Amino acid sequence: AFQQQKEVMLKSSPADLVTETDQRVEKILISAIRDKYPQHKFIGEESVAAGERLELSDSPTWIIDPIDGTVNFVHRFPFVAISIAFAVNKQTEFGIVYSCVEDKLYCAQRGGGAFLNGEPLHASGQEDISRCLVVTEIGAERDDLALSTMTSNIFRLLKLPVHGVRALGTAAVDMCQVATGGADAYYHIGMHCWDIAASALIVQEAGGVVMDTDGSQFDMMSRKVIAASSSAVANRIAQVVQAFPCRRDDEDPSKSLCGAASN
Ligand SMILES: O=P(O)(O)O[C@H]1[C@H](O)[C@@H](O)[C@@H](O)[C@@H](O)[C@@H]1O
Ligand SMILES: [Mg+2]
Ligand SMILES: [Mg+2]
């Protein structure tokens, strides 16, 4: 499907795309898992987009992004992933991120370490922000408040200075680079639980730190995250990065969206 012509549909903005493949991959995953575990619950990006209620209960729940990096997929930019997390009692027990074009399988089980194609992963442990390579995303928001906040965050980080800022176009693969040590930090405002539920556990199991952008405990529904090589780097980024107003994933969808629309 990556090489084929695609029919592209829009969701929350002109940059928030979905294709028939996103929907089909999610249906394949959910039906196969439901056949084996009929009592389990699901939070799927495209099921939610089609109107299903987003609720993380204590029940065993699969949190699925069938294609993370749909804009990349549409353009054949070779960073496209499937992200699957499994949570019980609201705690992620295992996470899988498969970067399809690269054929890289990142995975982690709580307390069992993190792996890339079977090889153990370790975060860099870097504690000096001025020696960090930082990954982030611009996301699908195109309102002035979100864009000015995102670009001023990048400006402030570059002025610290940090070694560099990168964005692969898939939050899940971005965050996995912190687990490999290839990046020292990732931060993002506006992503969804399905983008980062799996990769957050992969970073933690690789010895990294995951928290909210305000320095509080990580909450996969808050739509704000920092993943870093160390607490020192995570806290330094929390001092510099500002968030724009964002409706939580588990809030009533009738409430306003991210950015200026939330005024
Ligand atoms: O490709 P998606 O599953 O929609 O996730 C994207 C998201 O749409 C975009 O806004 C950015 O946040 C990317 O980092 C996500 O991976
Ligand atoms: Mg995604
Ligand atoms: Mg997706």
Tab-separated table of C-alpha atoms and ligand atoms in Angstrom:
chain	number	residue	atom	x	y	z
A	1	ALA	CA	0.000	0.000	0.000
A	2	PHE	CA	2.976	2.304	0.658
A	3	GLN	CA	3.851	2.291	-3.068
A	4	GLN	CA	0.242	2.483	-4.329
A	5	GLN	CA	-1.890	5.507	-5.208
A	6	LYS	CA	-3.965	6.500	-2.172
A	7	GLU	CA	-7.352	8.083	-1.595
A	8	VAL	CA	-6.708	10.719	1.088
A	9	MET	CA	-9.400	12.004	3.476
A	10	LEU	CA	-9.142	14.876	5.997
A	11	LYS	CA	-9.927	14.758	9.732
A	12	SER	CA	-9.274	17.648	12.160
A	13	SER	CA	-7.258	19.877	9.818
A	14	PRO	CA	-5.870	20.007	6.254
A	15	ALA	CA	-2.747	18.307	7.663
A	16	ASP	CA	-4.612	15.545	9.587
A	17	LEU	CA	-4.975	12.825	6.946
A	18	VAL	CA	-6.466	9.334	6.872
A	19	THR	CA	-6.501	6.691	4.135
A	20	GLU	CA	-8.392	3.458	3.532
A	21	THR	CA	-5.225	1.632	4.653
A	22	ASP	CA	-5.292	3.293	8.113
A	23	GLN	CA	-8.892	2.088	8.525
A	24	ARG	CA	-8.220	-1.376	7.117
A	25	VAL	CA	-5.133	-2.046	9.277
A	26	GLU	CA	-7.061	-1.038	12.410
A	27	LYS	CA	-9.986	-3.342	11.481
A	28	ILE	CA	-7.596	-6.271	10.853
A	29	LEU	CA	-5.867	-5.765	14.206
A	30	ILE	CA	-9.051	-5.300	16.262
A	31	SER	CA	-10.946	-8.232	14.698
A	32	ALA	CA	-7.995	-10.605	15.116
A	33	ILE	CA	-7.441	-9.595	18.768
A	34	ARG	CA	-11.213	-9.609	19.554
A	35	ASP	CA	-11.515	-13.191	18.167
A	36	LYS	CA	-8.941	-14.306	20.730
A	37	TYR	CA	-9.879	-11.981	23.614
A	38	PRO	CA	-13.601	-11.064	23.218
A	39	GLN	CA	-13.770	-9.332	26.643
A	40	HIS	CA	-10.960	-6.889	25.899
A	41	LYS	CA	-11.531	-3.196	25.132
A	42	PHE	CA	-10.029	-1.106	22.327
A	43	ILE	CA	-8.982	2.504	21.780
A	44	GLY	CA	-8.240	2.783	18.051
A	45	GLU	CA	-7.401	6.068	16.371
A	46	GLU	CA	-9.715	5.506	13.417
A	47	SER	CA	-12.528	3.944	15.493
A	48	VAL	CA	-12.481	7.093	17.666
A	49	ALA	CA	-12.440	9.237	14.509
A	50	ALA	CA	-15.544	7.326	13.373
A	51	GLY	CA	-17.303	8.271	16.618
A	52	GLU	CA	-16.438	5.516	19.101
A	53	ARG	CA	-16.117	6.739	22.700
A	54	LEU	CA	-12.528	7.049	23.967
A	55	GLU	CA	-12.429	5.598	27.479
A	56	LEU	CA	-9.502	3.981	29.319
A	57	SER	CA	-10.997	1.826	32.097
A	58	ASP	CA	-9.328	-0.799	34.320
A	59	SER	CA	-10.310	-3.445	31.734
A	60	PRO	CA	-7.607	-4.950	29.512
A	61	THR	CA	-7.386	-2.365	26.713
A	62	TRP	CA	-5.530	-2.287	23.386
A	63	ILE	CA	-4.467	1.231	22.316
A	64	ILE	CA	-3.841	1.216	18.575
A	65	ASP	CA	-2.497	3.642	15.978
A	66	PRO	CA	-2.777	1.651	12.730
A	67	ILE	CA	-0.590	4.043	10.781
A	68	ASP	CA	1.451	6.567	12.746
A	69	GLY	CA	2.815	8.991	10.182
A	70	THR	CA	-0.079	9.004	7.728
A	71	VAL	CA	1.191	12.189	6.066
A	72	ASN	CA	4.511	10.355	5.512
A	73	PHE	CA	2.599	7.315	4.202
A	74	VAL	CA	0.691	9.482	1.697
A	75	HIS	CA	3.929	11.108	0.494
A	76	ARG	CA	5.989	7.892	0.616
A	77	PHE	CA	8.347	9.546	3.134
A	78	PRO	CA	9.837	6.356	4.624
A	79	PHE	CA	8.910	6.731	8.308
A	80	VAL	CA	5.599	4.984	8.907
A	81	ALA	CA	4.742	2.867	11.964
A	82	ILE	CA	2.085	0.727	13.597
A	83	SER	CA	1.818	1.402	17.340
A	84	ILE	CA	0.088	-1.044	19.712
A	85	ALA	CA	-0.025	-0.755	23.502
A	86	PHE	CA	-1.782	-3.089	25.946
A	87	ALA	CA	-2.952	-1.674	29.292
A	88	VAL	CA	-4.542	-3.249	32.368
A	89	ASN	CA	-5.785	-1.132	35.293
A	90	LYS	CA	-4.755	1.892	33.209
A	91	GLN	CA	-1.091	0.768	33.262
A	92	THR	CA	0.682	-0.153	30.019
A	93	GLU	CA	1.923	-3.762	30.274
A	94	PHE	CA	3.557	-3.991	26.848
A	95	GLY	CA	4.144	-1.782	23.835
A	96	ILE	CA	5.065	-2.486	20.210
A	97	VAL	CA	6.111	0.037	17.554
A	98	TYR	CA	6.823	-1.420	14.115
A	99	SER	CA	8.546	1.019	11.730
A	100	CYS	CA	7.357	-0.677	8.546
A	101	VAL	CA	9.619	0.737	5.821
A	102	GLU	CA	12.730	0.427	8.002
A	103	ASP	CA	11.606	-3.065	9.177
A	104	LYS	CA	12.440	-2.081	12.775
A	105	LEU	CA	10.392	-3.672	15.574
A	106	TYR	CA	10.630	-1.789	18.876
A	107	CYS	CA	9.022	-3.521	21.844
A	108	ALA	CA	8.934	-3.553	25.636
A	109	GLN	CA	7.163	-5.408	28.422
A	110	ARG	CA	6.826	-3.739	31.835
A	111	GLY	CA	9.848	-4.811	33.897
A	112	GLY	CA	11.286	-6.796	30.986
A	113	GLY	CA	13.425	-4.205	29.173
A	114	ALA	CA	13.140	-2.672	25.725
A	115	PHE	CA	14.298	-4.183	22.433
A	116	LEU	CA	14.867	-3.300	18.769
A	117	ASN	CA	14.653	-6.381	16.504
A	118	GLY	CA	15.552	-8.466	19.549
A	119	GLU	CA	18.576	-6.397	20.652
A	120	PRO	CA	18.390	-4.633	24.073
A	121	LEU	CA	17.877	-0.849	24.004
A	122	HIS	CA	19.433	1.717	26.352
A	123	ALA	CA	18.729	5.454	26.474
A	124	SER	CA	21.807	7.700	26.227
A	125	GLY	CA	21.757	8.828	29.894
A	126	GLN	CA	22.800	12.295	28.704
A	127	GLU	CA	22.349	14.910	31.505
A	128	ASP	CA	23.708	18.037	29.770
A	129	ILE	CA	20.995	19.779	27.688
A	130	SER	CA	23.674	21.527	25.576
A	131	ARG	CA	24.836	18.104	24.346
A	132	CYS	CA	21.336	16.890	23.391
A	133	LEU	CA	19.696	16.035	20.078
A	134	VAL	CA	15.987	16.765	20.586
A	135	VAL	CA	13.088	15.320	18.560
A	136	THR	CA	9.636	16.910	18.331
A	137	GLU	CA	6.645	17.182	15.974
A	138	ILE	CA	4.762	20.077	14.430
A	139	GLY	CA	1.572	18.066	14.443
A	140	ALA	CA	-1.659	18.682	12.556
A	141	GLU	CA	-2.638	21.945	14.278
A	142	ARG	CA	-2.563	24.953	11.922
A	143	ASP	CA	-4.114	27.688	14.140
A	144	ASP	CA	-1.898	30.678	15.015
A	145	LEU	CA	-1.676	29.949	18.760
A	146	ALA	CA	-0.547	26.335	18.304
A	147	LEU	CA	1.925	27.208	15.531
A	148	SER	CA	3.437	30.203	17.359
A	149	THR	CA	3.777	28.116	20.534
A	150	MET	CA	5.405	25.211	18.665
A	151	THR	CA	7.849	27.396	16.744
A	152	SER	CA	8.797	29.497	19.789
A	153	ASN	CA	9.491	26.255	21.704
A	154	ILE	CA	11.924	25.192	18.975
A	155	PHE	CA	13.497	28.697	18.978
A	156	ARG	CA	14.038	28.625	22.781
A	157	LEU	CA	15.573	25.130	22.695
A	158	LEU	CA	17.950	26.073	19.851
A	159	LYS	CA	19.051	29.156	21.819
A	160	LEU	CA	20.015	27.101	24.926
A	161	PRO	CA	21.698	25.741	22.750
A	162	VAL	CA	20.955	22.088	22.029
A	163	HIS	CA	22.903	20.218	19.330
A	164	GLY	CA	19.843	20.008	17.069
A	165	VAL	CA	16.103	19.477	16.641
A	166	ARG	CA	14.605	16.731	14.422
A	167	ALA	CA	11.107	15.578	13.434
A	168	LEU	CA	10.473	12.261	11.635
A	169	GLY	CA	6.705	12.794	11.220
A	170	THR	CA	5.710	9.881	13.429
A	171	ALA	CA	5.477	10.455	17.171
A	172	ALA	CA	5.922	6.750	17.931
A	173	VAL	CA	9.181	6.384	15.986
A	174	ASP	CA	10.376	9.812	17.179
A	175	MET	CA	10.028	8.691	20.800
A	176	CYS	CA	11.676	5.312	20.143
A	177	GLN	CA	14.853	7.187	19.130
A	178	VAL	CA	15.193	8.219	22.792
A	179	ALA	CA	15.092	4.516	23.739
A	180	THR	CA	17.881	3.737	21.244
A	181	GLY	CA	20.080	6.616	22.472
A	182	GLY	CA	20.012	8.079	18.957
A	183	ALA	CA	18.164	11.078	20.372
A	184	ASP	CA	18.328	12.411	23.919
A	185	ALA	CA	14.817	13.827	24.239
A	186	TYR	CA	11.414	14.030	22.560
A	187	TYR	CA	8.616	16.430	23.472
A	188	HIS	CA	5.209	17.053	21.901
A	189	ILE	CA	1.973	18.903	22.573
A	190	GLY	CA	-1.206	17.847	20.744
A	191	MET	CA	-0.501	14.199	19.981
A	192	HIS	CA	-2.963	11.498	21.131
A	193	CYS	CA	-2.706	8.520	23.493
A	194	TRP	CA	-2.428	6.068	20.560
A	195	ASP	CA	0.611	7.964	19.204
A	196	ILE	CA	2.735	7.462	22.324
A	197	ALA	CA	1.270	4.826	24.688
A	198	ALA	CA	3.578	2.084	23.380
A	199	SER	CA	6.713	4.182	22.891
A	200	ALA	CA	6.415	5.725	26.374
A	201	LEU	CA	6.852	2.241	27.916
A	202	ILE	CA	9.671	1.448	25.451
A	203	VAL	CA	11.561	4.585	26.608
A	204	GLN	CA	10.956	3.801	30.300
A	205	GLU	CA	12.124	0.200	29.874
A	206	ALA	CA	15.252	1.492	28.088
A	207	GLY	CA	16.096	3.531	31.202
A	208	GLY	CA	14.671	6.835	29.992
A	209	VAL	CA	12.301	9.233	31.778
A	210	VAL	CA	8.751	10.115	30.619
A	211	MET	CA	6.771	13.026	32.109
A	212	ASP	CA	4.221	15.716	31.264
A	213	THR	CA	5.526	18.936	29.647
A	214	ASP	CA	4.716	20.757	32.923
A	215	GLY	CA	7.025	18.394	34.849
A	216	SER	CA	4.169	16.422	36.415
A	217	GLN	CA	3.659	12.670	36.146
A	218	PHE	CA	3.149	11.294	32.614
A	219	ASP	CA	-0.547	10.926	31.697
A	220	MET	CA	-1.132	9.416	28.245
A	221	MET	CA	-4.492	11.223	27.982
A	222	SER	CA	-3.105	14.739	28.601
A	223	ARG	CA	-1.771	15.235	25.015
A	224	LYS	CA	1.521	16.604	26.406
A	225	VAL	CA	4.708	14.562	26.860
A	226	ILE	CA	8.477	14.750	27.388
A	227	ALA	CA	10.590	11.592	27.006
A	228	ALA	CA	14.266	12.021	27.844
A	229	SER	CA	17.619	10.372	28.563
A	230	SER	CA	17.581	11.612	32.163
A	231	SER	CA	15.483	13.557	34.700
A	232	ALA	CA	17.929	16.481	34.378
A	233	VAL	CA	17.278	16.816	30.639
A	234	ALA	CA	13.519	16.214	31.034
A	235	ASN	CA	13.233	18.922	33.705
A	236	ARG	CA	15.320	21.390	31.667
A	237	ILE	CA	13.027	20.918	28.694
A	238	ALA	CA	9.955	21.313	30.962
A	239	GLN	CA	11.382	24.740	31.993
A	240	VAL	CA	11.700	25.871	28.367
A	241	VAL	CA	8.706	24.334	26.584
A	242	GLN	CA	5.276	25.968	26.747
A	243	ALA	CA	2.026	24.150	25.968
A	244	PHE	CA	-0.969	25.520	24.087
A	245	PRO	CA	-4.456	24.677	25.425
A	246	CYS	CA	-5.470	21.167	24.403
A	247	ARG	CA	-8.587	19.120	25.145
A	248	ARG	CA	-7.560	15.890	26.887
A	249	ASP	CA	-8.158	12.677	24.951
A	250	ASP	CA	-10.639	11.485	27.600
A	251	GLU	CA	-12.567	14.770	27.734
A	252	ASP	CA	-15.993	15.263	26.210
A	253	PRO	CA	-15.458	15.632	22.398
A	254	SER	CA	-18.039	18.444	22.323
A	255	LYS	CA	-15.499	20.596	24.209
A	256	SER	CA	-13.270	22.838	22.106
A	257	LEU	CA	-10.132	21.511	20.400
A	258	CYS	CA	-6.456	22.386	20.732
A	259	GLY	CA	-4.930	25.792	20.177
A	260	ALA	CA	-6.861	29.022	19.648
A	261	ALA	CA	-10.085	27.129	19.105
A	262	SER	CA	-10.025	26.407	22.817
A	263	ASN	CA	-10.478	30.112	23.783
B	1	LIG	O1	-0.163	9.898	11.492
B	1	LIG	P1	-1.014	9.968	12.700
B	1	LIG	O2	-1.377	8.629	13.302
B	1	LIG	O3	-2.200	10.823	12.518
B	1	LIG	O4	-0.159	10.641	13.894
B	1	LIG	C1	0.598	11.820	13.683
B	1	LIG	C2	-0.246	13.040	13.995
B	1	LIG	O5	-1.386	13.047	13.160
B	1	LIG	C3	0.570	14.296	13.708
B	1	LIG	O6	-0.185	15.395	14.113
B	1	LIG	C4	1.870	14.311	14.448
B	1	LIG	O7	1.584	14.490	15.806
B	1	LIG	C5	2.647	13.050	14.271
B	1	LIG	O8	3.759	13.067	15.107
B	1	LIG	C6	1.785	11.849	14.621
B	1	LIG	O9	2.545	10.674	14.502
B	2	MG	MG	-0.380	8.791	15.158
B	3	MG	MG	-2.523	7.184	12.836
